[in-house]
PDB file of C-alpha atoms in Angstrom:
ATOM      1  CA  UNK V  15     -63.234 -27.384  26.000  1.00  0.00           C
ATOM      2  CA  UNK V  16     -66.234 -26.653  23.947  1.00  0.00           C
ATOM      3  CA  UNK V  17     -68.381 -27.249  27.011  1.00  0.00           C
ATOM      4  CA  UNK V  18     -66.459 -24.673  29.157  1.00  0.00           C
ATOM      5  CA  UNK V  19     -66.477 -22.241  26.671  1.00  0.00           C
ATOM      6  CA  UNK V  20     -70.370 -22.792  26.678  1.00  0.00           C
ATOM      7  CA  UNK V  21     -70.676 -22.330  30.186  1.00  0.00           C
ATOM      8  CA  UNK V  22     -68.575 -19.297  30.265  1.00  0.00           C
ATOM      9  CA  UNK V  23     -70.674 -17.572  27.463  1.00  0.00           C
ATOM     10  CA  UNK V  24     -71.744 -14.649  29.555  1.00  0.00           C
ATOM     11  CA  UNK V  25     -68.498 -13.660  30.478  1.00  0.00           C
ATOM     12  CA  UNK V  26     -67.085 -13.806  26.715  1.00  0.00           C
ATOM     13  CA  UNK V  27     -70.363 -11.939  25.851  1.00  0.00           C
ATOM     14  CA  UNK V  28     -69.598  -8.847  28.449  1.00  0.00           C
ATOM     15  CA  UNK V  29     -65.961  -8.785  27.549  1.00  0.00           C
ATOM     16  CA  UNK V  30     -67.273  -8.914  23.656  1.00  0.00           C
ATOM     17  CA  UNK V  31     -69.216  -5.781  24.770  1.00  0.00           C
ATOM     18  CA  UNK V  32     -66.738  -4.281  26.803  1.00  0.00           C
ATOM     19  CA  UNK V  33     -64.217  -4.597  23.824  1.00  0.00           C
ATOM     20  CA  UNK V  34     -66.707  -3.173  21.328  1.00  0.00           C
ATOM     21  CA  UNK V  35     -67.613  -0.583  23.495  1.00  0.00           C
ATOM     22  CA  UNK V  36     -64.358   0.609  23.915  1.00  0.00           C
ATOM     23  CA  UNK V  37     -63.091   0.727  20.638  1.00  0.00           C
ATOM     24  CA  UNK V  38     -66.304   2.647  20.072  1.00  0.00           C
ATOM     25  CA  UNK V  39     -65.020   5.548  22.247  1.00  0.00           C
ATOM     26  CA  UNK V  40     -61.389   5.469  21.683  1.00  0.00           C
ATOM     27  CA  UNK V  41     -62.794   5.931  17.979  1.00  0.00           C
ATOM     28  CA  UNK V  42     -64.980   8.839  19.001  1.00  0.00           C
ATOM     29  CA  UNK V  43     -62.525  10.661  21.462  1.00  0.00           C
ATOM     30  CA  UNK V  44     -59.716  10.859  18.202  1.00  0.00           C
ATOM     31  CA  UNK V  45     -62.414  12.226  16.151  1.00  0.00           C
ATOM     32  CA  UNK V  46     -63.253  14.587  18.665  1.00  0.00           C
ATOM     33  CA  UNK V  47     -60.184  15.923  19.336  1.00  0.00           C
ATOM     34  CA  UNK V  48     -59.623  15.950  15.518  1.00  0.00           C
ATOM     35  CA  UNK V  49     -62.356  18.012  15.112  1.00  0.00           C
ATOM     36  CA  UNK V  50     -61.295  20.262  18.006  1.00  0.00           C
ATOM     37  CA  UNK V  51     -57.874  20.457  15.938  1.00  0.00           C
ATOM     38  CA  UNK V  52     -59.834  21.379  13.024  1.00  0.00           C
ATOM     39  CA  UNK V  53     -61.992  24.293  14.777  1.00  0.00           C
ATOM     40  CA  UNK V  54     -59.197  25.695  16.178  1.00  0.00           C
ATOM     41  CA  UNK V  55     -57.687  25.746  12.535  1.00  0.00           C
ATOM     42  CA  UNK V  56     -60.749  27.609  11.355  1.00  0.00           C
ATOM     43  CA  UNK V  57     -60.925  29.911  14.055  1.00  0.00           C
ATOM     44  CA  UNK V  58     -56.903  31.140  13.648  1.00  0.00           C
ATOM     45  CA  UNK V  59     -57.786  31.259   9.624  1.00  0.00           C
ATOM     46  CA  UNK V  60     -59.711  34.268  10.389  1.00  0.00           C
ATOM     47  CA  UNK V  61     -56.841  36.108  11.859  1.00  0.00           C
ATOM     48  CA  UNK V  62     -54.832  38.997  11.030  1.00  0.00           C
ATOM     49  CA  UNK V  63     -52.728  37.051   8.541  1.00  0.00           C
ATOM     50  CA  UNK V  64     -53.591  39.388   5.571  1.00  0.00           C
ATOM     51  CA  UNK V  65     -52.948  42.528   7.666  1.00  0.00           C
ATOM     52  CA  UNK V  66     -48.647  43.852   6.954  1.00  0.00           C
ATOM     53  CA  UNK V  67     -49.100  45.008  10.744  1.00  0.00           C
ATOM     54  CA  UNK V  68     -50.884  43.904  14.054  1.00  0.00           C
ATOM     55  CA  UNK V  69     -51.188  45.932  17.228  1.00  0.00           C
ATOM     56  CA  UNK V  70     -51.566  43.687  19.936  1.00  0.00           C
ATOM     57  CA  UNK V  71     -51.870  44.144  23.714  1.00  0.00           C
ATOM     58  CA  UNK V  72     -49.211  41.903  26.222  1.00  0.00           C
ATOM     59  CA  UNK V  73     -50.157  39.127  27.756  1.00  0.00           C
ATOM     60  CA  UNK V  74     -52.052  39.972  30.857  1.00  0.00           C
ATOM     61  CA  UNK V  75     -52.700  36.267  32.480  1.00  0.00           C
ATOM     62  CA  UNK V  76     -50.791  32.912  31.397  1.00  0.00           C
ATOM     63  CA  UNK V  77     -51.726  29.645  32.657  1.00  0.00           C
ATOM     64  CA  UNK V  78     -51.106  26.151  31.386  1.00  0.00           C
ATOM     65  CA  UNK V  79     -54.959  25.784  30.409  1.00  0.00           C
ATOM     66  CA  UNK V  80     -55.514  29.983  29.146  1.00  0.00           C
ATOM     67  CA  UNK V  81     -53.584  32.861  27.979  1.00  0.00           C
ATOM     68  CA  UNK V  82     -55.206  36.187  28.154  1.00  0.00           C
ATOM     69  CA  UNK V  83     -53.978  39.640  26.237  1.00  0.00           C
ATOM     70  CA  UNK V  84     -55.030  43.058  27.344  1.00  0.00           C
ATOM     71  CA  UNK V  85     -57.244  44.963  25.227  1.00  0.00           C
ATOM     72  CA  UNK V  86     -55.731  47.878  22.623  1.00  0.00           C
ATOM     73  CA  UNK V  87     -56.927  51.285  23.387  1.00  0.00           C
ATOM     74  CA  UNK V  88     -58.923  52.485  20.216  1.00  0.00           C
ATOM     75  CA  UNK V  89     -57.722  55.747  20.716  1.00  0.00           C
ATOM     76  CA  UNK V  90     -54.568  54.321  18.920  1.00  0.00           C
ATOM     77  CA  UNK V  91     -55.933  54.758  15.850  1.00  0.00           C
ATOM     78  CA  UNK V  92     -56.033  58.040  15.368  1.00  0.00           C
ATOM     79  CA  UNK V  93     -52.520  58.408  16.526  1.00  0.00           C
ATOM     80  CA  UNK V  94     -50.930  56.079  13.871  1.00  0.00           C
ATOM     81  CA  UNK V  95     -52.762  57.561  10.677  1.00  0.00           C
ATOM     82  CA  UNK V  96     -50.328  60.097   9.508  1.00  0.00           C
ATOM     83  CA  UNK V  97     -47.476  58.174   9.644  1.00  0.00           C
ATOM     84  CA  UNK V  98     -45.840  57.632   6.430  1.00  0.00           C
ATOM     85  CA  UNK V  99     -46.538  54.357   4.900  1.00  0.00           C
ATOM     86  CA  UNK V 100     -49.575  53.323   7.152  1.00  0.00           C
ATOM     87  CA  UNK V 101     -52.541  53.145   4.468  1.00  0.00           C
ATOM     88  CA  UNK V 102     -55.311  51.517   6.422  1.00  0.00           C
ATOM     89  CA  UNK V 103     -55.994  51.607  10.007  1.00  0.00           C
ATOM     90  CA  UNK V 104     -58.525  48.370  10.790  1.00  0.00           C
ATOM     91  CA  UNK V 105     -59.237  47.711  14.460  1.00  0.00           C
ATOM     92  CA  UNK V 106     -60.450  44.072  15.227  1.00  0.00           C
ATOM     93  CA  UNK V 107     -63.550  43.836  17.753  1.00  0.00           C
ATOM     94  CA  UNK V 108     -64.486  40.411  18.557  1.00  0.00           C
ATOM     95  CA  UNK V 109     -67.039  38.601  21.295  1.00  0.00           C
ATOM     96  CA  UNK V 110     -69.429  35.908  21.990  1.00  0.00           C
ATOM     97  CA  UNK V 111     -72.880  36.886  20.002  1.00  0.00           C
ATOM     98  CA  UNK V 112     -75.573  34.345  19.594  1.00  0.00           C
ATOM     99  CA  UNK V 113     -77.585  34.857  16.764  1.00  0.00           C
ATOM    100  CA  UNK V 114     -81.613  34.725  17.043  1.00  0.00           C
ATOM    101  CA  UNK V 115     -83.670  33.184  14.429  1.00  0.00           C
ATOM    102  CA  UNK V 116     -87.283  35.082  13.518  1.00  0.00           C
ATOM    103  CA  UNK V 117     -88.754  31.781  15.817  1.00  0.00           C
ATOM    104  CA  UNK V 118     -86.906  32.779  18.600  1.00  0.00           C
ATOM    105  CA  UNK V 119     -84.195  30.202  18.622  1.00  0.00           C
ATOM    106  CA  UNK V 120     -81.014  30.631  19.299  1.00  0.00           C
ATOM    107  CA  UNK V 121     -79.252  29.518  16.046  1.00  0.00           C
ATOM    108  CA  UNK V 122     -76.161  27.872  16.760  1.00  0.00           C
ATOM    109  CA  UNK V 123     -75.629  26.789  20.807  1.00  0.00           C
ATOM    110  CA  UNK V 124     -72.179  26.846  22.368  1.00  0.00           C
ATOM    111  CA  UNK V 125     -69.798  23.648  21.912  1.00  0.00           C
ATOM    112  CA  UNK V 126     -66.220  23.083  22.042  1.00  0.00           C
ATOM    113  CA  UNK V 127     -65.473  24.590  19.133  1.00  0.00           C
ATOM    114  CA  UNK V 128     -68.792  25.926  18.052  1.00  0.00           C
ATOM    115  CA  UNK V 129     -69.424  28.451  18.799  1.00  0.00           C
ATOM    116  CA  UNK V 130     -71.582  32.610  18.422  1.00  0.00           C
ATOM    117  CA  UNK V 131     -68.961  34.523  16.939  1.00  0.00           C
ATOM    118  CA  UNK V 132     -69.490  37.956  16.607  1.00  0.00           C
ATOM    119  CA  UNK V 133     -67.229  40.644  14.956  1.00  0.00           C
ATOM    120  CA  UNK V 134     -66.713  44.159  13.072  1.00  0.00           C
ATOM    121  CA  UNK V 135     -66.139  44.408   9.414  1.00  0.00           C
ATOM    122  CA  UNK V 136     -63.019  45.405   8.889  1.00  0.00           C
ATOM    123  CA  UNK V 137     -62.355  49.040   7.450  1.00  0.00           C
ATOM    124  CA  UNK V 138     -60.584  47.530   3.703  1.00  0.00           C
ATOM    125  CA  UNK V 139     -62.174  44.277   2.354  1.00  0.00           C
ATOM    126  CA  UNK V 140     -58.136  43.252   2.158  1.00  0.00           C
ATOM    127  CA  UNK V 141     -58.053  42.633   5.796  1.00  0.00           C
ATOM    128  CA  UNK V 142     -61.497  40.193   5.743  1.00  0.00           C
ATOM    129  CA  UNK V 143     -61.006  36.550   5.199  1.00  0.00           C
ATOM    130  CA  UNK V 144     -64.274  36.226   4.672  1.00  0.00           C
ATOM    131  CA  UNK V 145     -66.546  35.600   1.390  1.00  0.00           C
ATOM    132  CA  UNK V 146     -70.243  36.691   0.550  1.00  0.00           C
ATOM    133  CA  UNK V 147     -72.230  34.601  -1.830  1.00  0.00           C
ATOM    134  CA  UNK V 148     -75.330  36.821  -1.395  1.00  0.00           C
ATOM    135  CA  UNK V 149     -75.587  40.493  -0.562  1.00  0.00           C
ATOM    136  CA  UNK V 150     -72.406  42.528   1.169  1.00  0.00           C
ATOM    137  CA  UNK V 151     -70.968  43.597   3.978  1.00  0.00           C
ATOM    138  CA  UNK V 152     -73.112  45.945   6.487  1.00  0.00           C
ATOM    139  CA  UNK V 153     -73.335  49.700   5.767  1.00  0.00           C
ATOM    140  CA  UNK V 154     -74.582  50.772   9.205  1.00  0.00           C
ATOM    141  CA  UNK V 155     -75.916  50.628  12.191  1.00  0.00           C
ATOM    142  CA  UNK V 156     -79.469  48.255  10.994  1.00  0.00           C
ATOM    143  CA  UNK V 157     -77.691  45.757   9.370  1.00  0.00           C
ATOM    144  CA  UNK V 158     -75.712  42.608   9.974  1.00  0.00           C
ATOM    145  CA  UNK V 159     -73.751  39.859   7.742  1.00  0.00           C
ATOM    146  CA  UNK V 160     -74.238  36.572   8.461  1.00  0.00           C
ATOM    147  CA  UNK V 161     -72.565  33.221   7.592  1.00  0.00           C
ATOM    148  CA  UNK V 162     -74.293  30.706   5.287  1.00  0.00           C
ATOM    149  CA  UNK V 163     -74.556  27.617   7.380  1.00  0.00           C
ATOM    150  CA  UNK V 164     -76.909  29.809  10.270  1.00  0.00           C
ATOM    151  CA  UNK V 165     -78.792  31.497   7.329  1.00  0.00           C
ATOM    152  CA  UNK V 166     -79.866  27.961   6.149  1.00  0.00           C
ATOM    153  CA  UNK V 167     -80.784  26.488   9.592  1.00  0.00           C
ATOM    154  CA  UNK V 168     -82.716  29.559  10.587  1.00  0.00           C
ATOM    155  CA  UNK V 169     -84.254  29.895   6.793  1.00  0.00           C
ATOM    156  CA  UNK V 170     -82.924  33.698   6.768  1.00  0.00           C
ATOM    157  CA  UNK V 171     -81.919  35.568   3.485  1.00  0.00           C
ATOM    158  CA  UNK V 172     -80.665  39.053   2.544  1.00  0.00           C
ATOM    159  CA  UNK V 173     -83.391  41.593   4.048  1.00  0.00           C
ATOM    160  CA  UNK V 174     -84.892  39.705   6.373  1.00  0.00           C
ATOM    161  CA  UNK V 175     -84.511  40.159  10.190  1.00  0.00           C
ATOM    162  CA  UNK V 176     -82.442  38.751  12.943  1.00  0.00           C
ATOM    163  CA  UNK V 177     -81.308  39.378  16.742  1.00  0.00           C
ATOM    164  CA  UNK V 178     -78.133  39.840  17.855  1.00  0.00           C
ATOM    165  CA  UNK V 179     -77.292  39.097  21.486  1.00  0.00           C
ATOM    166  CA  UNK V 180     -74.094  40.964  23.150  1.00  0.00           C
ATOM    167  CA  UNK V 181     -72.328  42.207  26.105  1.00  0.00           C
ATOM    168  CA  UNK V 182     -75.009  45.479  25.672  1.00  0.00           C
ATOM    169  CA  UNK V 183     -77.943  42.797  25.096  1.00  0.00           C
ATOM    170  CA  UNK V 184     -80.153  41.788  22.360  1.00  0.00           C
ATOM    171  CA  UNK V 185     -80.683  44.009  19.444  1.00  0.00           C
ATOM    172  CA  UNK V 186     -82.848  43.608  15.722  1.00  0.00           C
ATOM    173  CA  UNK V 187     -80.959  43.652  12.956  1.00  0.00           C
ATOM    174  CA  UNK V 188     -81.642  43.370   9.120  1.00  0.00           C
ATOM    175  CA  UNK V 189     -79.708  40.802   7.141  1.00  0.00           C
ATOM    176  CA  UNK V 190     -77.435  42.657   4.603  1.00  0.00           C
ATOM    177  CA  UNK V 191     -75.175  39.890   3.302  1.00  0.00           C
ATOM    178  CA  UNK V 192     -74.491  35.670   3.649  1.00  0.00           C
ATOM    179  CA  UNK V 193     -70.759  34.948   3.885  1.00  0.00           C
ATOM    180  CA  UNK V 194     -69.685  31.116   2.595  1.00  0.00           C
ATOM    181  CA  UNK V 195     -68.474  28.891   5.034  1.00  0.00           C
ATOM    182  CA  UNK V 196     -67.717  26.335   2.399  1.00  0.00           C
ATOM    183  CA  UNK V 197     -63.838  26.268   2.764  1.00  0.00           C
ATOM    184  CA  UNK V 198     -62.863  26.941   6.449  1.00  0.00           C
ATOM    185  CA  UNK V 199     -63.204  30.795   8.046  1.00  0.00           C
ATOM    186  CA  UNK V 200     -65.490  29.233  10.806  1.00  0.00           C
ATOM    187  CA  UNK V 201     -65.696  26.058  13.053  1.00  0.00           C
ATOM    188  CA  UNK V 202     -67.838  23.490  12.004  1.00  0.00           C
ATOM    189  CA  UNK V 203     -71.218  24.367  13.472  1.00  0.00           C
ATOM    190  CA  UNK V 204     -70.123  28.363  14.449  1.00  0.00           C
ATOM    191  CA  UNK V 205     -72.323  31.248  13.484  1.00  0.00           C
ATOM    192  CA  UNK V 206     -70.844  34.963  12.732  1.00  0.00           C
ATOM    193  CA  UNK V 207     -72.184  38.051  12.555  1.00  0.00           C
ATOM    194  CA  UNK V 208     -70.484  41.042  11.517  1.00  0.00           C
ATOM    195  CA  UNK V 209     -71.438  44.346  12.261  1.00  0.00           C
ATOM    196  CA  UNK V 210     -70.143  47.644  11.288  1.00  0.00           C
ATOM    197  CA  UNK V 211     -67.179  49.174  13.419  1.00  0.00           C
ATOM    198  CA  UNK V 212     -69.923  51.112  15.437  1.00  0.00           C
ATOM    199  CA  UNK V 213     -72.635  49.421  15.717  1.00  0.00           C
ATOM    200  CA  UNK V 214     -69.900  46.698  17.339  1.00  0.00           C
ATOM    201  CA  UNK V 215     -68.245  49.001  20.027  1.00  0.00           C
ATOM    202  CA  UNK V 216     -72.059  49.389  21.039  1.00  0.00           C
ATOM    203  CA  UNK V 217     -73.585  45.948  21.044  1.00  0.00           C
ATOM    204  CA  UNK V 218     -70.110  44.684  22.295  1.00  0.00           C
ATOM    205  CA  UNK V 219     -69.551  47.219  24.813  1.00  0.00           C
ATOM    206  CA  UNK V 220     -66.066  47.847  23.539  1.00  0.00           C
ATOM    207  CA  UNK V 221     -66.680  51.746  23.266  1.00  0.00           C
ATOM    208  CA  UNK V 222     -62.689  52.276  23.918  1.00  0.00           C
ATOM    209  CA  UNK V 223     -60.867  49.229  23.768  1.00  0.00           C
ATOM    210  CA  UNK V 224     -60.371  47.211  20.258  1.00  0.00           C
ATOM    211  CA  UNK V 225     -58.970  43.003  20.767  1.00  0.00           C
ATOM    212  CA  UNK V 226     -55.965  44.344  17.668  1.00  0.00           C
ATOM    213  CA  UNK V 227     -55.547  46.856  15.285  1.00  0.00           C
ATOM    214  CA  UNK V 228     -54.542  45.597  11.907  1.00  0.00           C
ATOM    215  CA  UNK V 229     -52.230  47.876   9.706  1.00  0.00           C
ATOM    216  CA  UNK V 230     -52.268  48.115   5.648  1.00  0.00           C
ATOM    217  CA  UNK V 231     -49.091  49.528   4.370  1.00  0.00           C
ATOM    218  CA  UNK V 232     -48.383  51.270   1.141  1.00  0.00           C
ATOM    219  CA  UNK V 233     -47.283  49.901  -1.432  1.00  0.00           C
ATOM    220  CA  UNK V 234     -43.111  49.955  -1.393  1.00  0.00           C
ATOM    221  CA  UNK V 235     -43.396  50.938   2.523  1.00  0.00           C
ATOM    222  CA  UNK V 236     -40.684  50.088   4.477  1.00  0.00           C
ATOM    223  CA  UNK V 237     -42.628  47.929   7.130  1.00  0.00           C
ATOM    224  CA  UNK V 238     -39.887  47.708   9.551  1.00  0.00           C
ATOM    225  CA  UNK V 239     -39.295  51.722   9.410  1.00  0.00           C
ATOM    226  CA  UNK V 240     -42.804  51.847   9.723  1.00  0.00           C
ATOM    227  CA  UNK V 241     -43.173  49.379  12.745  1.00  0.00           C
ATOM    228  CA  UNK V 242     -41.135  51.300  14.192  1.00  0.00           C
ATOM    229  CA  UNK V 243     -42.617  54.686  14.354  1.00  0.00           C
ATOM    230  CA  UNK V 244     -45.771  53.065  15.734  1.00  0.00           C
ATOM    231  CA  UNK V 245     -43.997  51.097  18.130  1.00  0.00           C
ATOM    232  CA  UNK V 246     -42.461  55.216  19.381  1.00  0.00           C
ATOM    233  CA  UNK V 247     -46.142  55.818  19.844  1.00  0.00           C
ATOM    234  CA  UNK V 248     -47.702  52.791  22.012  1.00  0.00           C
ATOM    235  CA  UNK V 249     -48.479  52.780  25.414  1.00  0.00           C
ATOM    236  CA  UNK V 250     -46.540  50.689  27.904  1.00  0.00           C
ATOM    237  CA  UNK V 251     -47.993  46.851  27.338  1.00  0.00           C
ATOM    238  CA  UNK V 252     -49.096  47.167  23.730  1.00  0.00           C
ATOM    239  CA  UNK V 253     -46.480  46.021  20.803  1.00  0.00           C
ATOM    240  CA  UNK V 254     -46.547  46.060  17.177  1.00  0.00           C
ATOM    241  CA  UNK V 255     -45.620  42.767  15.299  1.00  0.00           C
ATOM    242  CA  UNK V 256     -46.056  41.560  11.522  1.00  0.00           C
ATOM    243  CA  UNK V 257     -49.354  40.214  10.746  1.00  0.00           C
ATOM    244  CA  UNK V 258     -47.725  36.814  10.498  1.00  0.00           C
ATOM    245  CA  UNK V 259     -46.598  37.119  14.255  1.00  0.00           C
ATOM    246  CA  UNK V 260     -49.992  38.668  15.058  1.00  0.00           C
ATOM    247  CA  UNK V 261     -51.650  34.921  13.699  1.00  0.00           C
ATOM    248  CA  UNK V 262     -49.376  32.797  15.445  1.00  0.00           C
ATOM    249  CA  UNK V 263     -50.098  34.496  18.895  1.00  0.00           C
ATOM    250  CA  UNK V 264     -53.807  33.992  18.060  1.00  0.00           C
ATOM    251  CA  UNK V 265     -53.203  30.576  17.323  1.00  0.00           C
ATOM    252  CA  UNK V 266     -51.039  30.023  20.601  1.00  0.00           C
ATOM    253  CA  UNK V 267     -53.806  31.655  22.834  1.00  0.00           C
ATOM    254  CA  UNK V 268     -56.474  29.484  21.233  1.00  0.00           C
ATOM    255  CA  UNK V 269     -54.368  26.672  21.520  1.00  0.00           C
ATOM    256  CA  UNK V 270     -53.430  27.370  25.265  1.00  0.00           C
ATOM    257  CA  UNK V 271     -57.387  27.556  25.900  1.00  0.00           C
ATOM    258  CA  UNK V 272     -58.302  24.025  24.532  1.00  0.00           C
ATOM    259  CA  UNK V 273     -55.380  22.378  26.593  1.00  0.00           C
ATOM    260  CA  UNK V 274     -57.390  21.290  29.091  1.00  0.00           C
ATOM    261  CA  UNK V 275     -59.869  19.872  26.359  1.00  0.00           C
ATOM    262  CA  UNK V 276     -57.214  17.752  25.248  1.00  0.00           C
ATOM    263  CA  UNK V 277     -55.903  16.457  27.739  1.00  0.00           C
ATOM    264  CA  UNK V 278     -59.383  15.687  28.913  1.00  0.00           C
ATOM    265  CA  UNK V 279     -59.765  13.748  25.679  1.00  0.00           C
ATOM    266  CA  UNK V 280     -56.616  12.022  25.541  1.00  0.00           C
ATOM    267  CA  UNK V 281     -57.111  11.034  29.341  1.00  0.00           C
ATOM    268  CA  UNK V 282     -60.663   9.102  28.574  1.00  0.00           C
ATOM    269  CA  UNK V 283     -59.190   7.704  25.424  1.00  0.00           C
ATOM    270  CA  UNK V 284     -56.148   6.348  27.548  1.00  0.00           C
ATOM    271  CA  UNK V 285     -58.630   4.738  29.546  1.00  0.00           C
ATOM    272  CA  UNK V 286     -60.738   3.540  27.193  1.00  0.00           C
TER     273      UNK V 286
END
């Protein structure tokens, strides 16, 4: 027996291999997808769960794989301020928005979950989930906030200069703040930069058109008298929810667009 085991020992050492190899991948597809999981976790941390109410547009496209909402019309805004209760009117401007390094390197390249996230500050530091350890926030048009991990890879701190590439192109912007990314409020390996509400309609090219509008109530508003007078004043296709509801549709949308990612995953895993 010993002899035929002898004679067979290149076939026991590919099937050896094979074996190893595969338990090799099944072991890197989980963590994979578990660290898809996790970025998608991060991403739907910095929703509008701290806002009392979200202004959201319908859902424009649905697919298996992707579910798209329209943009809010920013002129919205204006016409919800003088309702009673409403105390802060915060609209939510979001895109894609590489940051630049002072060597000309992009920063942070797109991944599956990584990836350029850019954003305005929101207009009450109760609506941001996010956390400076150096500087603050931007206070106009020149500056930008950056997060931690891309301000240690690019060897960037408070005053000194970055680029910031949009839907309007590339633009030079001083670094007013670092926000911590110790604790979640990004993907692992994500950059963010956060403009002011301006500055962001420009470099974004959302002049009109906001992704939500968060609401702040007063304190001892009633929010469902309140939802209710902004939901008289919407356009046809927009809604008003709680901020709770306004997170969970985030996190379905995100989840709807990683499907396919998934099932990709759990398909070569199957294999494997």
């Amino acid at each position: 027996m010993l002899s035929a085991l002898l004679r067979q020992r290149r076939r026991l050492l590919l099937a050896t291999i094979a074996i190893a190899l595969s338990v090799g991948y099944l072991a890197g597809a989980l963590n994979l997808l578990d660290r898809v999981g996790q970025g998608l976790d991060a991403l739907s941390s910095s929703s509008s769960a701290s806002a009392d109410l979200v202004i959201e547009g319908g859902i424009a496209y649905e697919s298996p794989t992707e579910q798209v909402r329209r943009l809010v019309p920013s002129i919205i805004e204006q016409s919800i301020g003088d309702i009673g209760g409403v105390a802060v009117v915060s609209p939510r401007i979001e895109d894609t928005a590489p940051l630049v390094g002072p060597d000309g390197k992009t920063l942070v390249p797109l991944g599956l979950t990584e990836q350029p996230i850019g954003a305005n500050y929101p207009a009450d530091d109760r609506l941001s989930p996010f956390r400076f350890v150096k500087g603050g926030p931007p206070t106009d048009s020149s500056h930008v906030a950056i997060d931690e991990r891309s301000a240690t890879a690019g060897g960037v701190g408070v005053g000194d200069h970055v680029i910031v590439v949009g839907r309007a192109g590339a633009a030079p912007y001083t670094v007013s703040g670092i926000v911590g990314t110790s604790g979640g409020g990004l993907p692992p390996g994500s950059s963010l930069a956060l403009l002011t509400t301006p500055e962001a309609r420009v470099r974004f090219d959302r002049p009109t058109d906001d992704n939500t509008i968060d609401v702040l109530l007063e304190p001892g508003a009633d929010r469902a008298h309140v939802q209710a007078q902004i939901a008289q004043r919407l356009p046809a296709g927009i809604d008003v929810v709680d901020g709770a509801t306004g997170a969970q549709h985030r996190q379905d949308s995100l989840d709807r667009s990683f499907a396919l990612v998934r099932a990709l995953i759990l398909g070569f895993a199957g294999l494997a």
